[in-house]
PDB file of C-alpha atoms in Angstrom:
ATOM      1  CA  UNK A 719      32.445 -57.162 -27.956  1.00 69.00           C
ATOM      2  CA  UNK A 720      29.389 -57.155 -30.370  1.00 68.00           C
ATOM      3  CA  UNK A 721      30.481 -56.869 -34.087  1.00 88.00           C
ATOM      4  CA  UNK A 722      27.972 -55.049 -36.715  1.00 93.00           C
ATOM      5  CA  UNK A 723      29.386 -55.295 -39.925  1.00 95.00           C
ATOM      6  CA  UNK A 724      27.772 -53.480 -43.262  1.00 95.00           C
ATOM      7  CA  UNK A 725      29.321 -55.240 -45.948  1.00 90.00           C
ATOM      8  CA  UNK A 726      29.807 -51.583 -47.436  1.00 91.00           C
ATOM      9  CA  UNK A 727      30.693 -48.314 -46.245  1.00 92.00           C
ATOM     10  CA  UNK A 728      30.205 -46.369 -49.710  1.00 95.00           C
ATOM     11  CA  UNK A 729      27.777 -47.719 -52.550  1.00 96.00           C
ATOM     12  CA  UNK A 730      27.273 -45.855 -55.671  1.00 97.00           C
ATOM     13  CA  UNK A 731      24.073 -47.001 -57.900  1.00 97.00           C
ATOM     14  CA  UNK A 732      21.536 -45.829 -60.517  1.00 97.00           C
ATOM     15  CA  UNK A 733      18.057 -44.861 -60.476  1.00 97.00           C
ATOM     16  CA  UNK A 734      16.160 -48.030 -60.639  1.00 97.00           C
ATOM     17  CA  UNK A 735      18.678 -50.731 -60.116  1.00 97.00           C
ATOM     18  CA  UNK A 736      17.768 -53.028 -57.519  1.00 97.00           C
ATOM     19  CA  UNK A 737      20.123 -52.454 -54.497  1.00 97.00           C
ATOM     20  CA  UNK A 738      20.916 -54.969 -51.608  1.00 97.00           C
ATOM     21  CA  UNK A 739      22.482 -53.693 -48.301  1.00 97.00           C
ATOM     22  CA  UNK A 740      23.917 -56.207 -45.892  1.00 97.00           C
ATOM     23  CA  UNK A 741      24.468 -56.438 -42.202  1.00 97.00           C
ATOM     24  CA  UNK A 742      25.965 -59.559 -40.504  1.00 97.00           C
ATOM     25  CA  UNK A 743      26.236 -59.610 -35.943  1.00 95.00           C
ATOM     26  CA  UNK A 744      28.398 -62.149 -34.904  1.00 92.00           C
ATOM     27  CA  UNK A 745      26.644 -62.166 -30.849  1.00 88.00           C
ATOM     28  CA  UNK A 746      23.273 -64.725 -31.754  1.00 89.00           C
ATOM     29  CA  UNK A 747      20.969 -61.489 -31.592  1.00 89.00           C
ATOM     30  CA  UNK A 748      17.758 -62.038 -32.221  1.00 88.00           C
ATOM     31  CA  UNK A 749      16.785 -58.068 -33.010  1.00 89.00           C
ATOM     32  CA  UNK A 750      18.193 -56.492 -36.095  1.00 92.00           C
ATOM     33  CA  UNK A 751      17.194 -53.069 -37.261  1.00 93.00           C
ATOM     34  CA  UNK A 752      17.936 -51.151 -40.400  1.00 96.00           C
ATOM     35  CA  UNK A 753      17.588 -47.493 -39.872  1.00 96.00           C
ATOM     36  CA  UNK A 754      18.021 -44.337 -42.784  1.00 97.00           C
ATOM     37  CA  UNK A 755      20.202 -40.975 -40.734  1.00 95.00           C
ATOM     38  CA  UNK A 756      19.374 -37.593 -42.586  1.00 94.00           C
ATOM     39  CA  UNK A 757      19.996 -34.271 -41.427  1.00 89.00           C
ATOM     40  CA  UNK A 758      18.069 -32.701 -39.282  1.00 87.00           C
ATOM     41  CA  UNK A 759      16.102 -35.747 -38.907  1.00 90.00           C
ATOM     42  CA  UNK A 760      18.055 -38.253 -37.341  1.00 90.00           C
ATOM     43  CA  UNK A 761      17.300 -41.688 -37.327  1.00 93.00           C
ATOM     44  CA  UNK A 762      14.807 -43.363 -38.841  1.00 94.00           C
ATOM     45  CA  UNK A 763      13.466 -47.320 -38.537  1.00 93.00           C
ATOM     46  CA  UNK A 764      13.065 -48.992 -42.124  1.00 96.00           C
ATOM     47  CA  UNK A 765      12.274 -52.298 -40.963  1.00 95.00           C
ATOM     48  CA  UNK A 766      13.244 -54.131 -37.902  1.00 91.00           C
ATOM     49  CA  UNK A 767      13.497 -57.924 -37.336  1.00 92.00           C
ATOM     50  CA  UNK A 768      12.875 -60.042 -34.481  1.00 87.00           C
ATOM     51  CA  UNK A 769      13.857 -63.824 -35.453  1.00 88.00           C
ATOM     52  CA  UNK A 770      14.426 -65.010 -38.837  1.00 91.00           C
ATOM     53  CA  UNK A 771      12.249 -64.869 -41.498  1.00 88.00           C
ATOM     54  CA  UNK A 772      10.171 -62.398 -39.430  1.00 90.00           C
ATOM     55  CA  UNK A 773       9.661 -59.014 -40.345  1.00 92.00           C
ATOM     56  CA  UNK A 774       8.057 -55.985 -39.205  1.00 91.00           C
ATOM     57  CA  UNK A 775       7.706 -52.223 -40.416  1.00 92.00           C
ATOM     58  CA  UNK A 776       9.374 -49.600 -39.195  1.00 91.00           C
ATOM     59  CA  UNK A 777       8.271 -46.035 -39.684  1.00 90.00           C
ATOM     60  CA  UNK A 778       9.258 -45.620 -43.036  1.00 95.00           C
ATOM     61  CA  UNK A 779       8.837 -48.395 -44.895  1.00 96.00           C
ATOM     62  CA  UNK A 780       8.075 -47.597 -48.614  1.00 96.00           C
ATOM     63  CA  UNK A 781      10.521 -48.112 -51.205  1.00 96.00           C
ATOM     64  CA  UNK A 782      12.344 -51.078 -49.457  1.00 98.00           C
ATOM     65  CA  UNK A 783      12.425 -54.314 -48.816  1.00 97.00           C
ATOM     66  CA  UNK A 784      14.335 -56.765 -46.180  1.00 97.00           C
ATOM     67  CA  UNK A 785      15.230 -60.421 -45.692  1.00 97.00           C
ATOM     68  CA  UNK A 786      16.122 -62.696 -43.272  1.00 96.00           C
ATOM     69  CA  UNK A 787      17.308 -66.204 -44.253  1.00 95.00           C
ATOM     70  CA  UNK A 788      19.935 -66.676 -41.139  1.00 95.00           C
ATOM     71  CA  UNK A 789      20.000 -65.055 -38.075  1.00 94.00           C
ATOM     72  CA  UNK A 790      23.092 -63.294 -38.452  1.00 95.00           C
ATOM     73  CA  UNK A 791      21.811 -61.934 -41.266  1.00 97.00           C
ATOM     74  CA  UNK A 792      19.450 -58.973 -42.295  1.00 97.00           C
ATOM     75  CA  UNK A 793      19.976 -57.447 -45.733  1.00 97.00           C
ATOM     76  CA  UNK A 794      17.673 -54.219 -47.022  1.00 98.00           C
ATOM     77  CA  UNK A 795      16.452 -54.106 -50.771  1.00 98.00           C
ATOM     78  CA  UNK A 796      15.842 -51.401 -52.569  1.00 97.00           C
ATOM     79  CA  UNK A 797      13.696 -52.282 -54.938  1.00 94.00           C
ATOM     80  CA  UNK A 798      13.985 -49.839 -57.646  1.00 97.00           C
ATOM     81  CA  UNK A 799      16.697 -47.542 -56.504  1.00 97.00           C
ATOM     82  CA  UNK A 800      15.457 -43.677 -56.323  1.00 97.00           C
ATOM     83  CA  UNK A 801      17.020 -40.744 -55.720  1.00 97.00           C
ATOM     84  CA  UNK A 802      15.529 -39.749 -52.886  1.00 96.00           C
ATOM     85  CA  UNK A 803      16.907 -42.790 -51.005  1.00 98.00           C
ATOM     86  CA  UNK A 804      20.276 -41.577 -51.227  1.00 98.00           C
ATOM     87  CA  UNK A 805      21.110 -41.388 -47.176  1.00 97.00           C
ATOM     88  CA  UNK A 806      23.448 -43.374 -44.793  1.00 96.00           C
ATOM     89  CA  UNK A 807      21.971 -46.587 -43.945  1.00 97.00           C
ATOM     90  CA  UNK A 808      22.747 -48.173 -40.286  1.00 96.00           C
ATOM     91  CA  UNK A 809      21.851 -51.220 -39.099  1.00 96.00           C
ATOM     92  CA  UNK A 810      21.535 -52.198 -35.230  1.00 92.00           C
ATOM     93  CA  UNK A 811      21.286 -55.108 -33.021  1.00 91.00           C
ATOM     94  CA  UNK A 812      19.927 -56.277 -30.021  1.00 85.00           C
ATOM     95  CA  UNK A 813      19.880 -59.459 -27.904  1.00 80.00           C
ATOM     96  CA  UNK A 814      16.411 -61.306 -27.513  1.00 68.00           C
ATOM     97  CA  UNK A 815      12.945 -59.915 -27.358  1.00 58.00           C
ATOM     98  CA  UNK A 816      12.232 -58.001 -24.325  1.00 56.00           C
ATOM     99  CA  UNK A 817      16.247 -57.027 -23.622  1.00 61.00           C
ATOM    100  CA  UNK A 818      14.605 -53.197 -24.542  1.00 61.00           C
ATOM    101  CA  UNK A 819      16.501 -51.996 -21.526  1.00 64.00           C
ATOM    102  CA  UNK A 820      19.931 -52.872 -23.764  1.00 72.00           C
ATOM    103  CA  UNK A 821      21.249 -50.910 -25.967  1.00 76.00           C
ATOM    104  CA  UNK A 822      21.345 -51.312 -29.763  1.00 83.00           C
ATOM    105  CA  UNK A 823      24.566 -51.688 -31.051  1.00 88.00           C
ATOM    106  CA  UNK A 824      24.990 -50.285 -34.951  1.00 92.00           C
ATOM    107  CA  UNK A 825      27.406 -50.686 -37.715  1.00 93.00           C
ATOM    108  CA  UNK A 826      29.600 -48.525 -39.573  1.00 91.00           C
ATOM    109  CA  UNK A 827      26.911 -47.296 -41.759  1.00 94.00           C
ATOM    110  CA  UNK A 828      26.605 -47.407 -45.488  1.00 96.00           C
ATOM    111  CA  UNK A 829      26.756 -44.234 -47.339  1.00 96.00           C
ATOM    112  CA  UNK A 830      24.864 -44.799 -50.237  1.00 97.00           C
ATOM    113  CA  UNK A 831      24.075 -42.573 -53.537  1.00 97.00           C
ATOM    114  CA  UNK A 832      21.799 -43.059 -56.440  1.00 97.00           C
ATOM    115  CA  UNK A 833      22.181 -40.887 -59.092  1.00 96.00           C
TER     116      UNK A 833
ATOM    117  CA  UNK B 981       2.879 -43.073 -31.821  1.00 72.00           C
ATOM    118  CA  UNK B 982       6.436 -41.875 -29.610  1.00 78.00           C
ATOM    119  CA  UNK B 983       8.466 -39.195 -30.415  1.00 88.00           C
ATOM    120  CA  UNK B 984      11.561 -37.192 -29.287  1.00 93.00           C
ATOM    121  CA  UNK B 985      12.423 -33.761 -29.394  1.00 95.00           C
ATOM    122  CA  UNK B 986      16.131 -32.311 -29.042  1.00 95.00           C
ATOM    123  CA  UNK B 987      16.081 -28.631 -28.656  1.00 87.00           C
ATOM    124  CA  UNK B 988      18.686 -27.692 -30.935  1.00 87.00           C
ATOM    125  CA  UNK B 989      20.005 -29.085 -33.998  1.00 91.00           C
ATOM    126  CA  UNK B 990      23.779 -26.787 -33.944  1.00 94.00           C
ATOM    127  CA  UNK B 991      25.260 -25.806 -30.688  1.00 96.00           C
ATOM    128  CA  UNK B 992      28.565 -24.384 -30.551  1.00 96.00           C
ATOM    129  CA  UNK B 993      31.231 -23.910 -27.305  1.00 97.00           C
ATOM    130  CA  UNK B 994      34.138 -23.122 -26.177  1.00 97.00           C
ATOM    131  CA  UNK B 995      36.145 -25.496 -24.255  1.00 96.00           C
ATOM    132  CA  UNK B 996      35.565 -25.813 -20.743  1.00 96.00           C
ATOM    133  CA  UNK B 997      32.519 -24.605 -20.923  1.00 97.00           C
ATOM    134  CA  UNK B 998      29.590 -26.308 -19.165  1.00 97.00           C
ATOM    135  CA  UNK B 999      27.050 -28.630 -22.036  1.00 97.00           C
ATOM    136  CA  UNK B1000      23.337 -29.197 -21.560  1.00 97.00           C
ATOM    137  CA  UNK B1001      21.689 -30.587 -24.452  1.00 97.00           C
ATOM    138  CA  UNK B1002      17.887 -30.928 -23.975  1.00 96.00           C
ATOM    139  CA  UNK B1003      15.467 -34.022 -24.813  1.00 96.00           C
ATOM    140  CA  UNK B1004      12.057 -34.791 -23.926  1.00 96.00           C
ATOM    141  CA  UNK B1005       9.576 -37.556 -25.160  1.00 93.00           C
ATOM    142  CA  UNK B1006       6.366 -37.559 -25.847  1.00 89.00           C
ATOM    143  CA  UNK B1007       4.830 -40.847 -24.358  1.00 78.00           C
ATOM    144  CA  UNK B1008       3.702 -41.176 -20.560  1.00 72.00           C
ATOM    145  CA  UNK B1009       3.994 -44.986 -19.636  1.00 79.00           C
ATOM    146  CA  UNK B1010       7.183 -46.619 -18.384  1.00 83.00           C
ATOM    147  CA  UNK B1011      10.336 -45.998 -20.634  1.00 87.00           C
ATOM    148  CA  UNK B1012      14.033 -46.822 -21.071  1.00 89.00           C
ATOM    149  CA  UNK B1013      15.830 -43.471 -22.160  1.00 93.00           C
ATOM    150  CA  UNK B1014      19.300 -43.625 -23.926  1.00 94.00           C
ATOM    151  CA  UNK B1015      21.916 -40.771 -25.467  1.00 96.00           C
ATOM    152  CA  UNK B1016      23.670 -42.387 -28.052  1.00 95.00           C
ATOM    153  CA  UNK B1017      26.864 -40.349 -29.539  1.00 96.00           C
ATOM    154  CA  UNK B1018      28.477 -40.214 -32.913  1.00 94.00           C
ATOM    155  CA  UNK B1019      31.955 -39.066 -33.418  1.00 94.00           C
ATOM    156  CA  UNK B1020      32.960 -37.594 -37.058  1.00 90.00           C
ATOM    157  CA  UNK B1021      33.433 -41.172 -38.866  1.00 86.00           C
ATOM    158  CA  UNK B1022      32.768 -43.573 -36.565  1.00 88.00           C
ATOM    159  CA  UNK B1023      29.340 -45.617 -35.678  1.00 87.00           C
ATOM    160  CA  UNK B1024      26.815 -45.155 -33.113  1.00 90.00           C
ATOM    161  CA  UNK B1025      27.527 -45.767 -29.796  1.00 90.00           C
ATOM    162  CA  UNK B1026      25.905 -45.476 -26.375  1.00 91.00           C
ATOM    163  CA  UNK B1027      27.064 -42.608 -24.114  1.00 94.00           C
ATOM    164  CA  UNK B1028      24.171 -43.840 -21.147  1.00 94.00           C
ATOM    165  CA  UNK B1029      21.104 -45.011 -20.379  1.00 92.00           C
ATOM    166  CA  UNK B1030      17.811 -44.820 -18.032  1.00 93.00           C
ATOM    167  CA  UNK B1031      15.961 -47.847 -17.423  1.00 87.00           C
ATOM    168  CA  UNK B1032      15.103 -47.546 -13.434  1.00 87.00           C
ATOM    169  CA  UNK B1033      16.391 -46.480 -10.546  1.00 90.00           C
ATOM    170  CA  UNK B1034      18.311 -43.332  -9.883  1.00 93.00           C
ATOM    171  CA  UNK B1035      17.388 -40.401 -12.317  1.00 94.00           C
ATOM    172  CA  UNK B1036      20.726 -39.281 -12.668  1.00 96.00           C
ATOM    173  CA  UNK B1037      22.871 -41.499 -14.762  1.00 96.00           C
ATOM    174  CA  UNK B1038      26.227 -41.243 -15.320  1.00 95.00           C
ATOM    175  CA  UNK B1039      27.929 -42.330 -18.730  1.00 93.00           C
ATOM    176  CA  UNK B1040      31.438 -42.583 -20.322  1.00 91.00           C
ATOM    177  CA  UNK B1041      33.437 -39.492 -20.297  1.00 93.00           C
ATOM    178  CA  UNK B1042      32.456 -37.398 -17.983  1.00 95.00           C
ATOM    179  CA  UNK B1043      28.864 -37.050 -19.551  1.00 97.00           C
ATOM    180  CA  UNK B1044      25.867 -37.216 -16.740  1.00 97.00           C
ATOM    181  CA  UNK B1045      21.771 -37.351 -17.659  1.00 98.00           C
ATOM    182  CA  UNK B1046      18.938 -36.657 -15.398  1.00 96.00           C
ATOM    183  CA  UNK B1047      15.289 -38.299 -16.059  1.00 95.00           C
ATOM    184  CA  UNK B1048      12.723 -36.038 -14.648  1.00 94.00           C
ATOM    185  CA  UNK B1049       9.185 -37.921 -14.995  1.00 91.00           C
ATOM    186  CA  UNK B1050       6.896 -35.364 -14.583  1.00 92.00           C
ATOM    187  CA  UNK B1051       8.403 -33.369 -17.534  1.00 93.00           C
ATOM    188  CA  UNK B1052       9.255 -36.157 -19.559  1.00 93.00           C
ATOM    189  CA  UNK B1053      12.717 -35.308 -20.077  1.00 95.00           C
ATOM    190  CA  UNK B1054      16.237 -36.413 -20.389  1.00 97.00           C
ATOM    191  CA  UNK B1055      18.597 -34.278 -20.404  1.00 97.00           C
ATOM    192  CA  UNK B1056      22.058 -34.680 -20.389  1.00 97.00           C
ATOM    193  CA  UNK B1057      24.742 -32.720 -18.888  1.00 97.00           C
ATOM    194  CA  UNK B1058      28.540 -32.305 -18.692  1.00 97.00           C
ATOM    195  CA  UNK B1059      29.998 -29.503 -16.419  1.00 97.00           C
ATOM    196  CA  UNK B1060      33.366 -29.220 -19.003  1.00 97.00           C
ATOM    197  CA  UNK B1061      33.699 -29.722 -22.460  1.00 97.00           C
ATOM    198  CA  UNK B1062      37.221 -30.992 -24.518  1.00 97.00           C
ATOM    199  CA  UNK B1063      37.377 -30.485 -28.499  1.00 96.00           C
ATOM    200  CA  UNK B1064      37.396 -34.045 -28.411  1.00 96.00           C
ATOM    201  CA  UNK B1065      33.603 -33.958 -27.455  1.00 97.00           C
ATOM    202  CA  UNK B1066      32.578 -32.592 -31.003  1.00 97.00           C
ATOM    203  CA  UNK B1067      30.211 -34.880 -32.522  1.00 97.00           C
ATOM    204  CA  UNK B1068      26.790 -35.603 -33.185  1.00 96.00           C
ATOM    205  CA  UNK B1069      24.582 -36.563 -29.633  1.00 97.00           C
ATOM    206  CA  UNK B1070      20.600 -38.184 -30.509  1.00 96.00           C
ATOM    207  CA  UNK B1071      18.241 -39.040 -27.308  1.00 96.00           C
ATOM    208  CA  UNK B1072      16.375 -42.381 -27.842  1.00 93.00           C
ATOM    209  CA  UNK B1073      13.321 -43.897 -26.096  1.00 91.00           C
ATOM    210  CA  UNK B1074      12.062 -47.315 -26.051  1.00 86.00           C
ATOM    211  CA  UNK B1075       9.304 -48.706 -24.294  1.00 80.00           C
ATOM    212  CA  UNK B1076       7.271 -52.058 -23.249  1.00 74.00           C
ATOM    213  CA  UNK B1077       4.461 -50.690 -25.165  1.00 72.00           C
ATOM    214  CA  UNK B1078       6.463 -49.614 -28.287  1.00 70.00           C
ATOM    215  CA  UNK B1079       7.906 -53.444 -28.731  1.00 69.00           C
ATOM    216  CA  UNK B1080      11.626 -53.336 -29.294  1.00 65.00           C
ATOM    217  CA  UNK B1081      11.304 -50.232 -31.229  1.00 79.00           C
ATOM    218  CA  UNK B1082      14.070 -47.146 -30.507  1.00 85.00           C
ATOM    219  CA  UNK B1083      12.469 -43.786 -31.250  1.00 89.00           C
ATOM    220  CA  UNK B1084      15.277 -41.261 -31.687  1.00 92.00           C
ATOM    221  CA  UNK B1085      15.562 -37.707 -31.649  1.00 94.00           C
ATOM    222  CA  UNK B1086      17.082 -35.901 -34.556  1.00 94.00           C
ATOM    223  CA  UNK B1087      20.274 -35.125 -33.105  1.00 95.00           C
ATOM    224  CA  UNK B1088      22.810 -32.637 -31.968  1.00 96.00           C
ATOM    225  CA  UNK B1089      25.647 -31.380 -33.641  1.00 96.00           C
ATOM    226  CA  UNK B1090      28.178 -30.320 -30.942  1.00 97.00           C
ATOM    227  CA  UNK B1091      30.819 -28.097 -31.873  1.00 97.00           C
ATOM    228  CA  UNK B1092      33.610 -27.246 -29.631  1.00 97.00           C
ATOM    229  CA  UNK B1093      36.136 -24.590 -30.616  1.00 95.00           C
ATOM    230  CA  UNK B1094      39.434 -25.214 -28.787  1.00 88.00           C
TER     231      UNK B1094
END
């Protein structure tokens, strides 16, 4: 079974710090997504991934960062930590490009709050 | 740009009553349609999923979705709902056309009184 891990599941940080999220699949995926849930508004793509070092923007973008040294990899910056980025951050997986018709499978989630 | 629309954000039921929670999307080319489920405290993870074929789909516990084309919807369905079905339900869509991308809906919170 595919494994999503989020190396936290609470995270606690100040206005401007500079924040790092990580994410680590153990199935040789070649999609990884990082996603922000809110109320109301569901799910919502930061930045997705399709090999490493390759990037792309999601809808909502702004404010963050990601990296991809390693393929099992895909960490999420926050560059200077605002309040308004307090959310639950997921990140997702997929197998190689074109596999759209698979599902993504996610991690725990990271509950993060900047105060 | 794609988008999804779920109906209502709160629904609440009794159990054994009958569940339809509505989705449509907004983009008209060939698409792969999924209903993704969150249980209070755990991750994400797929109840079922469209990608061709027969418009009904059937999913994990009991749950059922129908595709209809021509109103670009997915709803999904299950004739009898436990208290064990509370949690949060979001439609997705993906398509050729949209890369990789999932578009998702902005959920349902299911509450079911026992």
């Amino acid at each position: 079974d595919v494994k999503v891990t989020q190396s936290s599941r609470y995270l606690v940080k100040r206005t401007g710090e500079k924040v790092f999220l990580e994410c680590v699949q153990d199935m040789d995926h070649e999609n990884m997504f990082w996603y922000r849930q809110d109320p109301g508004l569901g799910l919502r793509l930061i930045y997705f991934s399709y090999d490493v070092k390759m990037k792309e923007k999601g809808d909502i973008p702004e404010g963050y960062s990601v990296s991809r040294e390693k393929k099992e990899r895909f960490s999420l910056i926050l560059e200077s930590a605002s309040t308004n980025q307090t959310s639950m951050y997921l990140c997702a997986s997929i197998p190689g490009v074109g596999e759209i018709s698979q599902p993504q499978h996610f991690g725990d989630g990271t509950r993060l709050s900047i105060l | 740009a794609q988008s999804v629309s779920q109906h209502n954000h709160h629904v609440i039921l009794s159990e054994a009553a009958s569940l339809e929670l509505g989705c449509n999307y907004s983009y008209g080319g060939t698409v792969n349609l999924f209903w993704y489920v969150q249980y209070p405290g755990q991750h994400l993870q797929l109840l079922l999923k469209y990608f061709s074929g027969d418009p009904l789909v059937k999913g994990i516990k009991g749950f059922e979705a129908e595709f209809i084309k021509s109103k670009f919807s997915f709803n999904l369905r299950k004739p009898s709902v436990q208290w064990s079905d509370t949690a949060e339900y979001f439609c997705a869509v993906t398509s050729m056309e949209y890369g990789n991308k999932l578009v998702f809906g902005a959920g349902t919170i299911l509450r079911v009184k026992s």
